[in-house]
Amino acid sequence: MKDSLFMPHSLKELWEVIEHVPDALIYAGGTDLLVKLRKGIIKVGPMVCLEKIEELKVIEDRGDKVFIGAGVSHSDILRSDIINTNFPVLIRAIEVLGSPQIRNMGTIGGNIVTASPAGDTLPPLYVLEAQLELHTSNSKRQLPIDQFIKGPGKTQLKNGEILTGILIPKAYGFNIHHFEKVGKRKALSISIVSFCALLRLSAEGVVEDARFSWGSVGPTVIRSHDVESLLIGNRLSIEMLNRASEQVKKVIRPIDDIRASAWYRKEVACNLLMRLINYKDE
């Protein structure tokens, strides 16, 4: 049983496998798993692949919300009319996520559960206020994504529990849907900083609603309601963005690493916010 690989074809079969092999490692696309195996971060043991479970591969319009199965690949999201229509900011993030091969194999559920501060889908899911559906063989619960992710590689996932899907409220009325990341290269790079913004502007240019999130500037994606509230009720201007940038420096917590210094990350995070002035007429 040590090196066994299980490929259930339904959630019912999955629960049976988990019952008999509770310590098995569960994975979907396996893109992060392969890296960790090669680096010796995890050891080879019994594994459960979710790739054959069609229940995890659905995208459904549910009225005021959209459901995305955890096993939906990034490429399938890019091809989805439902996602393109309702969540262009998620599309923009996935367009620059990894290589075509990674987008074909990797799943949105895997990107969430990996819980990397640099995960490209996470900043959009934070501003979209995504809810995660978590299942065991006999229970079901929902958690907001910002409560699910606790730190790098750390989540609220319990033993015997899997992420089955993401439920996203439709983002009505926003006229700026912006995602941008800075890395040493383009699509294949791990983000030095990523930034996501949803803005609703009146005809006069007054900010009626604002949601901002940053990746790679702390142990988790950071969304700051304090920064958002500085802009709401004011015209989108260089002056207001400057004030908001000062608040950004107080709330983000970047580190020095091989890719960039903490100082550089702070400067980039503020500059990405400032660049919103270029998109106010989107």
PDB file of C-alpha atoms in Angstrom:
ATOM      1  CA  MET A   1       0.000   0.000   0.000  1.00  0.00           C
ATOM      2  CA  LYS A   2       3.058   2.261   0.510  1.00  0.00           C
ATOM      3  CA  ASP A   3       3.385   3.420  -3.113  1.00  0.00           C
ATOM      4  CA  SER A   4      -0.234   2.859  -4.177  1.00  0.00           C
ATOM      5  CA  LEU A   5      -2.025   5.325  -6.450  1.00  0.00           C
ATOM      6  CA  PHE A   6      -5.821   5.511  -6.261  1.00  0.00           C
ATOM      7  CA  MET A   7      -7.939   7.162  -8.970  1.00  0.00           C
ATOM      8  CA  PRO A   8     -11.573   7.276  -7.819  1.00  0.00           C
ATOM      9  CA  HIS A   9     -14.204   8.163 -10.420  1.00  0.00           C
ATOM     10  CA  SER A  10     -16.720   9.727  -8.028  1.00  0.00           C
ATOM     11  CA  LEU A  11     -16.880  11.389  -4.632  1.00  0.00           C
ATOM     12  CA  LYS A  12     -18.492   8.218  -3.281  1.00  0.00           C
ATOM     13  CA  GLU A  13     -15.447   6.203  -4.357  1.00  0.00           C
ATOM     14  CA  LEU A  14     -13.168   8.899  -2.931  1.00  0.00           C
ATOM     15  CA  TRP A  15     -14.713   8.639   0.538  1.00  0.00           C
ATOM     16  CA  GLU A  16     -14.252   4.878   0.441  1.00  0.00           C
ATOM     17  CA  VAL A  17     -10.558   5.284  -0.399  1.00  0.00           C
ATOM     18  CA  ILE A  18     -10.034   7.865   2.348  1.00  0.00           C
ATOM     19  CA  GLU A  19     -11.738   5.586   4.863  1.00  0.00           C
ATOM     20  CA  HIS A  20      -9.338   2.744   4.069  1.00  0.00           C
ATOM     21  CA  VAL A  21      -6.204   4.874   3.483  1.00  0.00           C
ATOM     22  CA  PRO A  22      -6.678   7.944   5.713  1.00  0.00           C
ATOM     23  CA  ASP A  23      -3.045   9.057   5.421  1.00  0.00           C
ATOM     24  CA  ALA A  24      -3.037   9.122   1.595  1.00  0.00           C
ATOM     25  CA  LEU A  25      -1.887  12.320  -0.092  1.00  0.00           C
ATOM     26  CA  ILE A  26      -4.695  13.844  -2.169  1.00  0.00           C
ATOM     27  CA  TYR A  27      -3.910  15.820  -5.314  1.00  0.00           C
ATOM     28  CA  ALA A  28      -5.563  17.028  -8.530  1.00  0.00           C
ATOM     29  CA  GLY A  29      -3.356  18.329 -11.367  1.00  0.00           C
ATOM     30  CA  GLY A  30      -0.167  17.483  -9.504  1.00  0.00           C
ATOM     31  CA  THR A  31       1.839  20.486 -10.735  1.00  0.00           C
ATOM     32  CA  ASP A  32       2.928  21.550  -7.234  1.00  0.00           C
ATOM     33  CA  LEU A  33       3.153  17.947  -6.052  1.00  0.00           C
ATOM     34  CA  LEU A  34       5.802  17.103  -8.657  1.00  0.00           C
ATOM     35  CA  VAL A  35       7.953  20.028  -7.558  1.00  0.00           C
ATOM     36  CA  LYS A  36       7.723  19.017  -3.889  1.00  0.00           C
ATOM     37  CA  LEU A  37       8.551  15.391  -4.667  1.00  0.00           C
ATOM     38  CA  ARG A  38      11.628  16.382  -6.660  1.00  0.00           C
ATOM     39  CA  LYS A  39      12.822  18.656  -3.864  1.00  0.00           C
ATOM     40  CA  GLY A  40      12.201  16.014  -1.221  1.00  0.00           C
ATOM     41  CA  ILE A  41       9.726  18.241   0.617  1.00  0.00           C
ATOM     42  CA  ILE A  42       7.261  15.351   0.709  1.00  0.00           C
ATOM     43  CA  LYS A  43       7.931  11.631   0.613  1.00  0.00           C
ATOM     44  CA  VAL A  44       6.437   9.085  -1.751  1.00  0.00           C
ATOM     45  CA  GLY A  45       3.503   7.263  -0.189  1.00  0.00           C
ATOM     46  CA  PRO A  46      -0.085   6.309  -0.984  1.00  0.00           C
ATOM     47  CA  MET A  47      -1.703   8.949  -3.192  1.00  0.00           C
ATOM     48  CA  VAL A  48      -5.211   9.754  -4.369  1.00  0.00           C
ATOM     49  CA  CYS A  49      -5.632  11.515  -7.715  1.00  0.00           C
ATOM     50  CA  LEU A  50      -8.879  13.480  -8.169  1.00  0.00           C
ATOM     51  CA  GLU A  51      -8.478  13.840 -11.939  1.00  0.00           C
ATOM     52  CA  LYS A  52     -11.221  11.334 -12.865  1.00  0.00           C
ATOM     53  CA  ILE A  53     -13.943  12.808 -10.625  1.00  0.00           C
ATOM     54  CA  GLU A  54     -16.256  14.621 -13.039  1.00  0.00           C
ATOM     55  CA  GLU A  55     -18.293  16.103 -10.156  1.00  0.00           C
ATOM     56  CA  LEU A  56     -15.317  18.358  -9.444  1.00  0.00           C
ATOM     57  CA  LYS A  57     -15.070  19.658 -13.031  1.00  0.00           C
ATOM     58  CA  VAL A  58     -18.291  21.631 -13.419  1.00  0.00           C
ATOM     59  CA  ILE A  59     -18.851  25.356 -13.898  1.00  0.00           C
ATOM     60  CA  GLU A  60     -22.443  26.358 -13.114  1.00  0.00           C
ATOM     61  CA  ASP A  61     -24.353  29.637 -13.246  1.00  0.00           C
ATOM     62  CA  ARG A  62     -26.479  29.667 -10.091  1.00  0.00           C
ATOM     63  CA  GLY A  63     -28.314  32.954 -10.502  1.00  0.00           C
ATOM     64  CA  ASP A  64     -26.491  35.545  -8.418  1.00  0.00           C
ATOM     65  CA  LYS A  65     -23.481  33.250  -7.938  1.00  0.00           C
ATOM     66  CA  VAL A  66     -21.219  31.028 -10.038  1.00  0.00           C
ATOM     67  CA  PHE A  67     -19.940  27.645  -8.881  1.00  0.00           C
ATOM     68  CA  ILE A  68     -16.524  26.435 -10.056  1.00  0.00           C
ATOM     69  CA  GLY A  69     -15.583  22.855  -9.246  1.00  0.00           C
ATOM     70  CA  ALA A  70     -12.225  22.468  -7.533  1.00  0.00           C
ATOM     71  CA  GLY A  71     -11.051  20.134 -10.310  1.00  0.00           C
ATOM     72  CA  VAL A  72     -11.622  22.636 -13.121  1.00  0.00           C
ATOM     73  CA  SER A  73      -8.346  23.348 -14.904  1.00  0.00           C
ATOM     74  CA  HIS A  74      -7.075  26.862 -15.489  1.00  0.00           C
ATOM     75  CA  SER A  75      -7.424  26.326 -19.246  1.00  0.00           C
ATOM     76  CA  ASP A  76     -11.075  25.328 -18.851  1.00  0.00           C
ATOM     77  CA  ILE A  77     -11.698  28.512 -16.877  1.00  0.00           C
ATOM     78  CA  LEU A  78     -10.166  30.569 -19.690  1.00  0.00           C
ATOM     79  CA  ARG A  79     -12.525  28.869 -22.164  1.00  0.00           C
ATOM     80  CA  SER A  80     -15.636  29.343 -20.022  1.00  0.00           C
ATOM     81  CA  ASP A  81     -18.158  31.903 -21.289  1.00  0.00           C
ATOM     82  CA  ILE A  82     -19.662  32.063 -17.788  1.00  0.00           C
ATOM     83  CA  ILE A  83     -16.347  33.057 -16.198  1.00  0.00           C
ATOM     84  CA  ASN A  84     -15.361  35.443 -18.998  1.00  0.00           C
ATOM     85  CA  THR A  85     -18.695  37.233 -18.708  1.00  0.00           C
ATOM     86  CA  ASN A  86     -18.837  37.520 -14.931  1.00  0.00           C
ATOM     87  CA  PHE A  87     -15.247  37.552 -13.661  1.00  0.00           C
ATOM     88  CA  PRO A  88     -12.860  39.170 -16.165  1.00  0.00           C
ATOM     89  CA  VAL A  89     -10.408  39.874 -13.336  1.00  0.00           C
ATOM     90  CA  LEU A  90     -10.014  36.134 -12.703  1.00  0.00           C
ATOM     91  CA  ILE A  91      -9.464  35.565 -16.426  1.00  0.00           C
ATOM     92  CA  ARG A  92      -6.722  38.211 -16.471  1.00  0.00           C
ATOM     93  CA  ALA A  93      -4.911  36.515 -13.609  1.00  0.00           C
ATOM     94  CA  ILE A  94      -5.085  33.045 -15.134  1.00  0.00           C
ATOM     95  CA  GLU A  95      -3.877  34.303 -18.519  1.00  0.00           C
ATOM     96  CA  VAL A  96      -0.474  34.984 -16.927  1.00  0.00           C
ATOM     97  CA  LEU A  97      -0.413  31.898 -14.701  1.00  0.00           C
ATOM     98  CA  GLY A  98       2.453  29.583 -15.617  1.00  0.00           C
ATOM     99  CA  SER A  99       2.950  27.962 -19.000  1.00  0.00           C
ATOM    100  CA  PRO A 100       0.217  26.489 -21.240  1.00  0.00           C
ATOM    101  CA  GLN A 101       1.136  23.056 -19.872  1.00  0.00           C
ATOM    102  CA  ILE A 102       0.677  24.244 -16.281  1.00  0.00           C
ATOM    103  CA  ARG A 103      -2.669  25.839 -17.157  1.00  0.00           C
ATOM    104  CA  ASN A 104      -3.792  22.599 -18.822  1.00  0.00           C
ATOM    105  CA  MET A 105      -2.872  20.417 -15.841  1.00  0.00           C
ATOM    106  CA  GLY A 106      -3.233  22.719 -12.853  1.00  0.00           C
ATOM    107  CA  THR A 107      -6.604  23.235 -11.191  1.00  0.00           C
ATOM    108  CA  ILE A 108      -8.116  26.188  -9.394  1.00  0.00           C
ATOM    109  CA  GLY A 109      -8.664  24.013  -6.330  1.00  0.00           C
ATOM    110  CA  GLY A 110      -5.020  23.042  -6.268  1.00  0.00           C
ATOM    111  CA  ASN A 111      -3.933  26.677  -6.517  1.00  0.00           C
ATOM    112  CA  ILE A 112      -6.093  27.500  -3.498  1.00  0.00           C
ATOM    113  CA  VAL A 113      -5.117  24.548  -1.302  1.00  0.00           C
ATOM    114  CA  THR A 114      -1.403  25.067  -2.025  1.00  0.00           C
ATOM    115  CA  ALA A 115      -1.927  28.410  -0.250  1.00  0.00           C
ATOM    116  CA  SER A 116       1.105  30.133  -1.718  1.00  0.00           C
ATOM    117  CA  PRO A 117       1.205  33.902  -1.102  1.00  0.00           C
ATOM    118  CA  ALA A 118       2.252  34.136  -4.772  1.00  0.00           C
ATOM    119  CA  GLY A 119      -0.680  32.068  -6.105  1.00  0.00           C
ATOM    120  CA  ASP A 120      -2.053  33.973  -9.102  1.00  0.00           C
ATOM    121  CA  THR A 121      -5.722  33.065  -8.631  1.00  0.00           C
ATOM    122  CA  LEU A 122      -5.794  34.117  -4.981  1.00  0.00           C
ATOM    123  CA  PRO A 123      -5.857  37.955  -5.206  1.00  0.00           C
ATOM    124  CA  PRO A 124      -8.861  37.850  -7.601  1.00  0.00           C
ATOM    125  CA  LEU A 125     -10.670  35.335  -5.399  1.00  0.00           C
ATOM    126  CA  TYR A 126     -10.122  37.584  -2.364  1.00  0.00           C
ATOM    127  CA  VAL A 127     -11.639  40.676  -4.017  1.00  0.00           C
ATOM    128  CA  LEU A 128     -14.439  38.554  -5.490  1.00  0.00           C
ATOM    129  CA  GLU A 129     -15.180  37.373  -1.924  1.00  0.00           C
ATOM    130  CA  ALA A 130     -15.192  33.716  -2.907  1.00  0.00           C
ATOM    131  CA  GLN A 131     -16.669  31.094  -0.595  1.00  0.00           C
ATOM    132  CA  LEU A 132     -15.097  27.646  -0.517  1.00  0.00           C
ATOM    133  CA  GLU A 133     -17.165  24.456  -0.289  1.00  0.00           C
ATOM    134  CA  LEU A 134     -15.485  21.812   1.864  1.00  0.00           C
ATOM    135  CA  HIS A 135     -16.706  18.224   2.139  1.00  0.00           C
ATOM    136  CA  THR A 136     -16.020  15.097   4.115  1.00  0.00           C
ATOM    137  CA  SER A 137     -17.876  11.819   3.663  1.00  0.00           C
ATOM    138  CA  ASN A 138     -20.596  13.004   6.050  1.00  0.00           C
ATOM    139  CA  SER A 139     -20.356  16.783   6.347  1.00  0.00           C
ATOM    140  CA  LYS A 140     -20.290  19.981   4.326  1.00  0.00           C
ATOM    141  CA  ARG A 141     -19.286  23.517   5.214  1.00  0.00           C
ATOM    142  CA  GLN A 142     -18.469  26.849   3.588  1.00  0.00           C
ATOM    143  CA  LEU A 143     -15.638  29.215   4.454  1.00  0.00           C
ATOM    144  CA  PRO A 144     -14.637  32.590   2.995  1.00  0.00           C
ATOM    145  CA  ILE A 145     -11.305  32.209   1.253  1.00  0.00           C
ATOM    146  CA  ASP A 146      -9.616  34.706   3.573  1.00  0.00           C
ATOM    147  CA  GLN A 147     -10.552  32.543   6.570  1.00  0.00           C
ATOM    148  CA  PHE A 148      -9.504  29.305   4.862  1.00  0.00           C
ATOM    149  CA  ILE A 149      -5.892  30.286   4.130  1.00  0.00           C
ATOM    150  CA  LYS A 150      -3.849  30.740   7.311  1.00  0.00           C
ATOM    151  CA  GLY A 151      -0.319  31.129   5.934  1.00  0.00           C
ATOM    152  CA  PRO A 152       2.107  29.738   3.348  1.00  0.00           C
ATOM    153  CA  GLY A 153       0.972  26.163   2.730  1.00  0.00           C
ATOM    154  CA  LYS A 154      -1.397  26.319   5.711  1.00  0.00           C
ATOM    155  CA  THR A 155      -5.177  26.057   5.464  1.00  0.00           C
ATOM    156  CA  GLN A 156      -8.225  25.190   7.550  1.00  0.00           C
ATOM    157  CA  LEU A 157      -8.620  21.877   5.692  1.00  0.00           C
ATOM    158  CA  LYS A 158      -9.378  19.096   8.176  1.00  0.00           C
ATOM    159  CA  ASN A 159      -8.376  15.435   8.014  1.00  0.00           C
ATOM    160  CA  GLY A 160     -10.553  13.592   5.517  1.00  0.00           C
ATOM    161  CA  GLU A 161     -11.845  16.860   4.057  1.00  0.00           C
ATOM    162  CA  ILE A 162     -11.429  18.123   0.503  1.00  0.00           C
ATOM    163  CA  LEU A 163     -12.173  21.334  -1.309  1.00  0.00           C
ATOM    164  CA  THR A 164     -14.972  20.504  -3.753  1.00  0.00           C
ATOM    165  CA  GLY A 165     -15.685  23.911  -5.227  1.00  0.00           C
ATOM    166  CA  ILE A 166     -15.666  27.683  -5.161  1.00  0.00           C
ATOM    167  CA  LEU A 167     -18.839  29.763  -4.991  1.00  0.00           C
ATOM    168  CA  ILE A 168     -18.373  33.332  -6.230  1.00  0.00           C
ATOM    169  CA  PRO A 169     -20.996  36.099  -6.001  1.00  0.00           C
ATOM    170  CA  LYS A 170     -21.413  37.886  -9.316  1.00  0.00           C
ATOM    171  CA  ALA A 171     -19.543  41.197  -9.229  1.00  0.00           C
ATOM    172  CA  TYR A 172     -22.200  43.560 -10.553  1.00  0.00           C
ATOM    173  CA  GLY A 173     -21.499  47.137 -11.579  1.00  0.00           C
ATOM    174  CA  PHE A 174     -17.712  47.262 -11.400  1.00  0.00           C
ATOM    175  CA  ASN A 175     -16.211  49.101 -14.351  1.00  0.00           C
ATOM    176  CA  ILE A 176     -12.533  48.475 -13.581  1.00  0.00           C
ATOM    177  CA  HIS A 177     -11.403  44.835 -13.361  1.00  0.00           C
ATOM    178  CA  HIS A 178      -7.642  44.941 -13.029  1.00  0.00           C
ATOM    179  CA  PHE A 179      -4.946  42.338 -12.345  1.00  0.00           C
ATOM    180  CA  GLU A 180      -1.232  42.857 -12.719  1.00  0.00           C
ATOM    181  CA  LYS A 181       1.835  41.039 -11.508  1.00  0.00           C
ATOM    182  CA  VAL A 182       5.498  41.907 -11.497  1.00  0.00           C
ATOM    183  CA  GLY A 183       8.090  39.170 -11.899  1.00  0.00           C
ATOM    184  CA  LYS A 184      11.509  38.664 -13.410  1.00  0.00           C
ATOM    185  CA  ARG A 185       9.862  37.125 -16.467  1.00  0.00           C
ATOM    186  CA  LYS A 186       6.309  37.216 -17.723  1.00  0.00           C
ATOM    187  CA  ALA A 187       3.986  34.207 -17.733  1.00  0.00           C
ATOM    188  CA  LEU A 188       6.383  31.683 -16.214  1.00  0.00           C
ATOM    189  CA  SER A 189       7.482  33.883 -13.329  1.00  0.00           C
ATOM    190  CA  ILE A 190       6.549  33.568  -9.690  1.00  0.00           C
ATOM    191  CA  SER A 191       5.133  36.930  -8.664  1.00  0.00           C
ATOM    192  CA  ILE A 192       7.383  39.382  -6.867  1.00  0.00           C
ATOM    193  CA  VAL A 193       4.183  41.345  -6.262  1.00  0.00           C
ATOM    194  CA  SER A 194       0.703  40.892  -7.697  1.00  0.00           C
ATOM    195  CA  PHE A 195      -2.183  43.339  -7.443  1.00  0.00           C
ATOM    196  CA  CYS A 196      -5.893  42.980  -8.059  1.00  0.00           C
ATOM    197  CA  ALA A 197      -8.523  45.713  -8.118  1.00  0.00           C
ATOM    198  CA  LEU A 198     -12.257  45.993  -8.600  1.00  0.00           C
ATOM    199  CA  LEU A 199     -13.599  49.545  -8.825  1.00  0.00           C
ATOM    200  CA  ARG A 200     -17.043  50.976  -9.383  1.00  0.00           C
ATOM    201  CA  LEU A 201     -16.867  54.581 -10.583  1.00  0.00           C
ATOM    202  CA  SER A 202     -19.759  56.980 -11.076  1.00  0.00           C
ATOM    203  CA  ALA A 203     -20.123  58.980 -14.284  1.00  0.00           C
ATOM    204  CA  GLU A 204     -18.320  61.815 -12.466  1.00  0.00           C
ATOM    205  CA  GLY A 205     -15.377  59.575 -11.571  1.00  0.00           C
ATOM    206  CA  VAL A 206     -16.290  59.167  -7.903  1.00  0.00           C
ATOM    207  CA  VAL A 207     -15.341  55.815  -6.376  1.00  0.00           C
ATOM    208  CA  GLU A 208     -18.552  54.097  -5.251  1.00  0.00           C
ATOM    209  CA  ASP A 209     -16.965  50.763  -4.353  1.00  0.00           C
ATOM    210  CA  ALA A 210     -13.377  49.546  -4.194  1.00  0.00           C
ATOM    211  CA  ARG A 211     -11.733  46.222  -3.489  1.00  0.00           C
ATOM    212  CA  PHE A 212      -7.962  45.727  -3.518  1.00  0.00           C
ATOM    213  CA  SER A 213      -5.704  42.769  -2.806  1.00  0.00           C
ATOM    214  CA  TRP A 214      -1.983  42.110  -3.047  1.00  0.00           C
ATOM    215  CA  GLY A 215      -0.063  38.853  -3.393  1.00  0.00           C
ATOM    216  CA  SER A 216       3.540  38.097  -2.372  1.00  0.00           C
ATOM    217  CA  VAL A 217       3.610  40.920   0.203  1.00  0.00           C
ATOM    218  CA  GLY A 218       2.814  38.885   3.315  1.00  0.00           C
ATOM    219  CA  PRO A 219       2.214  35.340   4.555  1.00  0.00           C
ATOM    220  CA  THR A 220      -1.191  35.411   2.864  1.00  0.00           C
ATOM    221  CA  VAL A 221      -2.845  37.548   0.228  1.00  0.00           C
ATOM    222  CA  ILE A 222      -3.617  40.912   1.821  1.00  0.00           C
ATOM    223  CA  ARG A 223      -6.877  42.759   1.318  1.00  0.00           C
ATOM    224  CA  SER A 224      -7.157  46.062   3.173  1.00  0.00           C
ATOM    225  CA  HIS A 225     -10.555  47.607   3.895  1.00  0.00           C
ATOM    226  CA  ASP A 226      -8.724  50.652   5.298  1.00  0.00           C
ATOM    227  CA  VAL A 227      -7.127  51.326   1.922  1.00  0.00           C
ATOM    228  CA  GLU A 228     -10.443  50.790   0.151  1.00  0.00           C
ATOM    229  CA  SER A 229     -12.355  53.147   2.462  1.00  0.00           C
ATOM    230  CA  LEU A 230      -9.881  55.973   1.789  1.00  0.00           C
ATOM    231  CA  LEU A 231     -10.980  56.026  -1.850  1.00  0.00           C
ATOM    232  CA  ILE A 232     -14.709  55.347  -1.530  1.00  0.00           C
ATOM    233  CA  GLY A 233     -16.679  58.577  -1.866  1.00  0.00           C
ATOM    234  CA  ASN A 234     -13.811  60.455  -3.514  1.00  0.00           C
ATOM    235  CA  ARG A 235     -12.782  61.048  -7.092  1.00  0.00           C
ATOM    236  CA  LEU A 236     -10.140  58.675  -8.371  1.00  0.00           C
ATOM    237  CA  SER A 237      -7.149  61.004  -8.500  1.00  0.00           C
ATOM    238  CA  ILE A 238      -3.381  60.993  -8.080  1.00  0.00           C
ATOM    239  CA  GLU A 239      -3.800  62.770  -4.741  1.00  0.00           C
ATOM    240  CA  MET A 240      -6.192  60.147  -3.352  1.00  0.00           C
ATOM    241  CA  LEU A 241      -4.094  57.266  -4.666  1.00  0.00           C
ATOM    242  CA  ASN A 242      -1.035  58.797  -2.987  1.00  0.00           C
ATOM    243  CA  ARG A 243      -2.882  58.875   0.326  1.00  0.00           C
ATOM    244  CA  ALA A 244      -4.002  55.283  -0.165  1.00  0.00           C
ATOM    245  CA  SER A 245      -0.427  54.230  -1.013  1.00  0.00           C
ATOM    246  CA  GLU A 246       0.790  55.499   2.361  1.00  0.00           C
ATOM    247  CA  GLN A 247      -1.771  53.233   4.007  1.00  0.00           C
ATOM    248  CA  VAL A 248      -0.660  50.301   1.831  1.00  0.00           C
ATOM    249  CA  LYS A 249       2.855  50.601   3.285  1.00  0.00           C
ATOM    250  CA  LYS A 250       1.381  50.143   6.765  1.00  0.00           C
ATOM    251  CA  VAL A 251      -0.676  47.027   6.031  1.00  0.00           C
ATOM    252  CA  ILE A 252       1.542  44.879   3.813  1.00  0.00           C
ATOM    253  CA  ARG A 253       4.265  42.716   5.346  1.00  0.00           C
ATOM    254  CA  PRO A 254       6.738  41.700   2.619  1.00  0.00           C
ATOM    255  CA  ILE A 255       9.974  39.831   3.251  1.00  0.00           C
ATOM    256  CA  ASP A 256      13.441  39.793   1.727  1.00  0.00           C
ATOM    257  CA  ASP A 257      14.022  36.689  -0.374  1.00  0.00           C
ATOM    258  CA  ILE A 258      15.923  35.504  -3.425  1.00  0.00           C
ATOM    259  CA  ARG A 259      13.459  37.231  -5.776  1.00  0.00           C
ATOM    260  CA  ALA A 260      13.269  40.711  -4.204  1.00  0.00           C
ATOM    261  CA  SER A 261      13.794  42.786  -1.082  1.00  0.00           C
ATOM    262  CA  ALA A 262      10.980  43.833   1.245  1.00  0.00           C
ATOM    263  CA  TRP A 263      11.672  47.486   0.367  1.00  0.00           C
ATOM    264  CA  TYR A 264      11.327  46.786  -3.352  1.00  0.00           C
ATOM    265  CA  ARG A 265       8.082  44.893  -2.831  1.00  0.00           C
ATOM    266  CA  LYS A 266       6.595  47.814  -0.884  1.00  0.00           C
ATOM    267  CA  GLU A 267       7.520  50.233  -3.640  1.00  0.00           C
ATOM    268  CA  VAL A 268       6.048  47.979  -6.329  1.00  0.00           C
ATOM    269  CA  ALA A 269       2.835  47.383  -4.353  1.00  0.00           C
ATOM    270  CA  CYS A 270       2.292  51.133  -4.078  1.00  0.00           C
ATOM    271  CA  ASN A 271       3.185  51.781  -7.712  1.00  0.00           C
ATOM    272  CA  LEU A 272       0.688  49.181  -8.910  1.00  0.00           C
ATOM    273  CA  LEU A 273      -2.041  50.953  -6.945  1.00  0.00           C
ATOM    274  CA  MET A 274      -0.984  54.326  -8.369  1.00  0.00           C
ATOM    275  CA  ARG A 275      -1.255  52.969 -11.900  1.00  0.00           C
ATOM    276  CA  LEU A 276      -5.011  52.638 -11.484  1.00  0.00           C
ATOM    277  CA  ILE A 277      -5.229  56.245 -12.623  1.00  0.00           C
ATOM    278  CA  ASN A 278      -4.402  54.920 -16.112  1.00  0.00           C
ATOM    279  CA  TYR A 279      -7.397  52.569 -16.074  1.00  0.00           C
ATOM    280  CA  LYS A 280     -10.151  54.883 -14.835  1.00  0.00           C
ATOM    281  CA  ASP A 281     -11.633  55.073 -18.335  1.00  0.00           C
ATOM    282  CA  GLU A 282     -11.734  51.257 -18.894  1.00  0.00           C
TER     283      GLU A 282
END
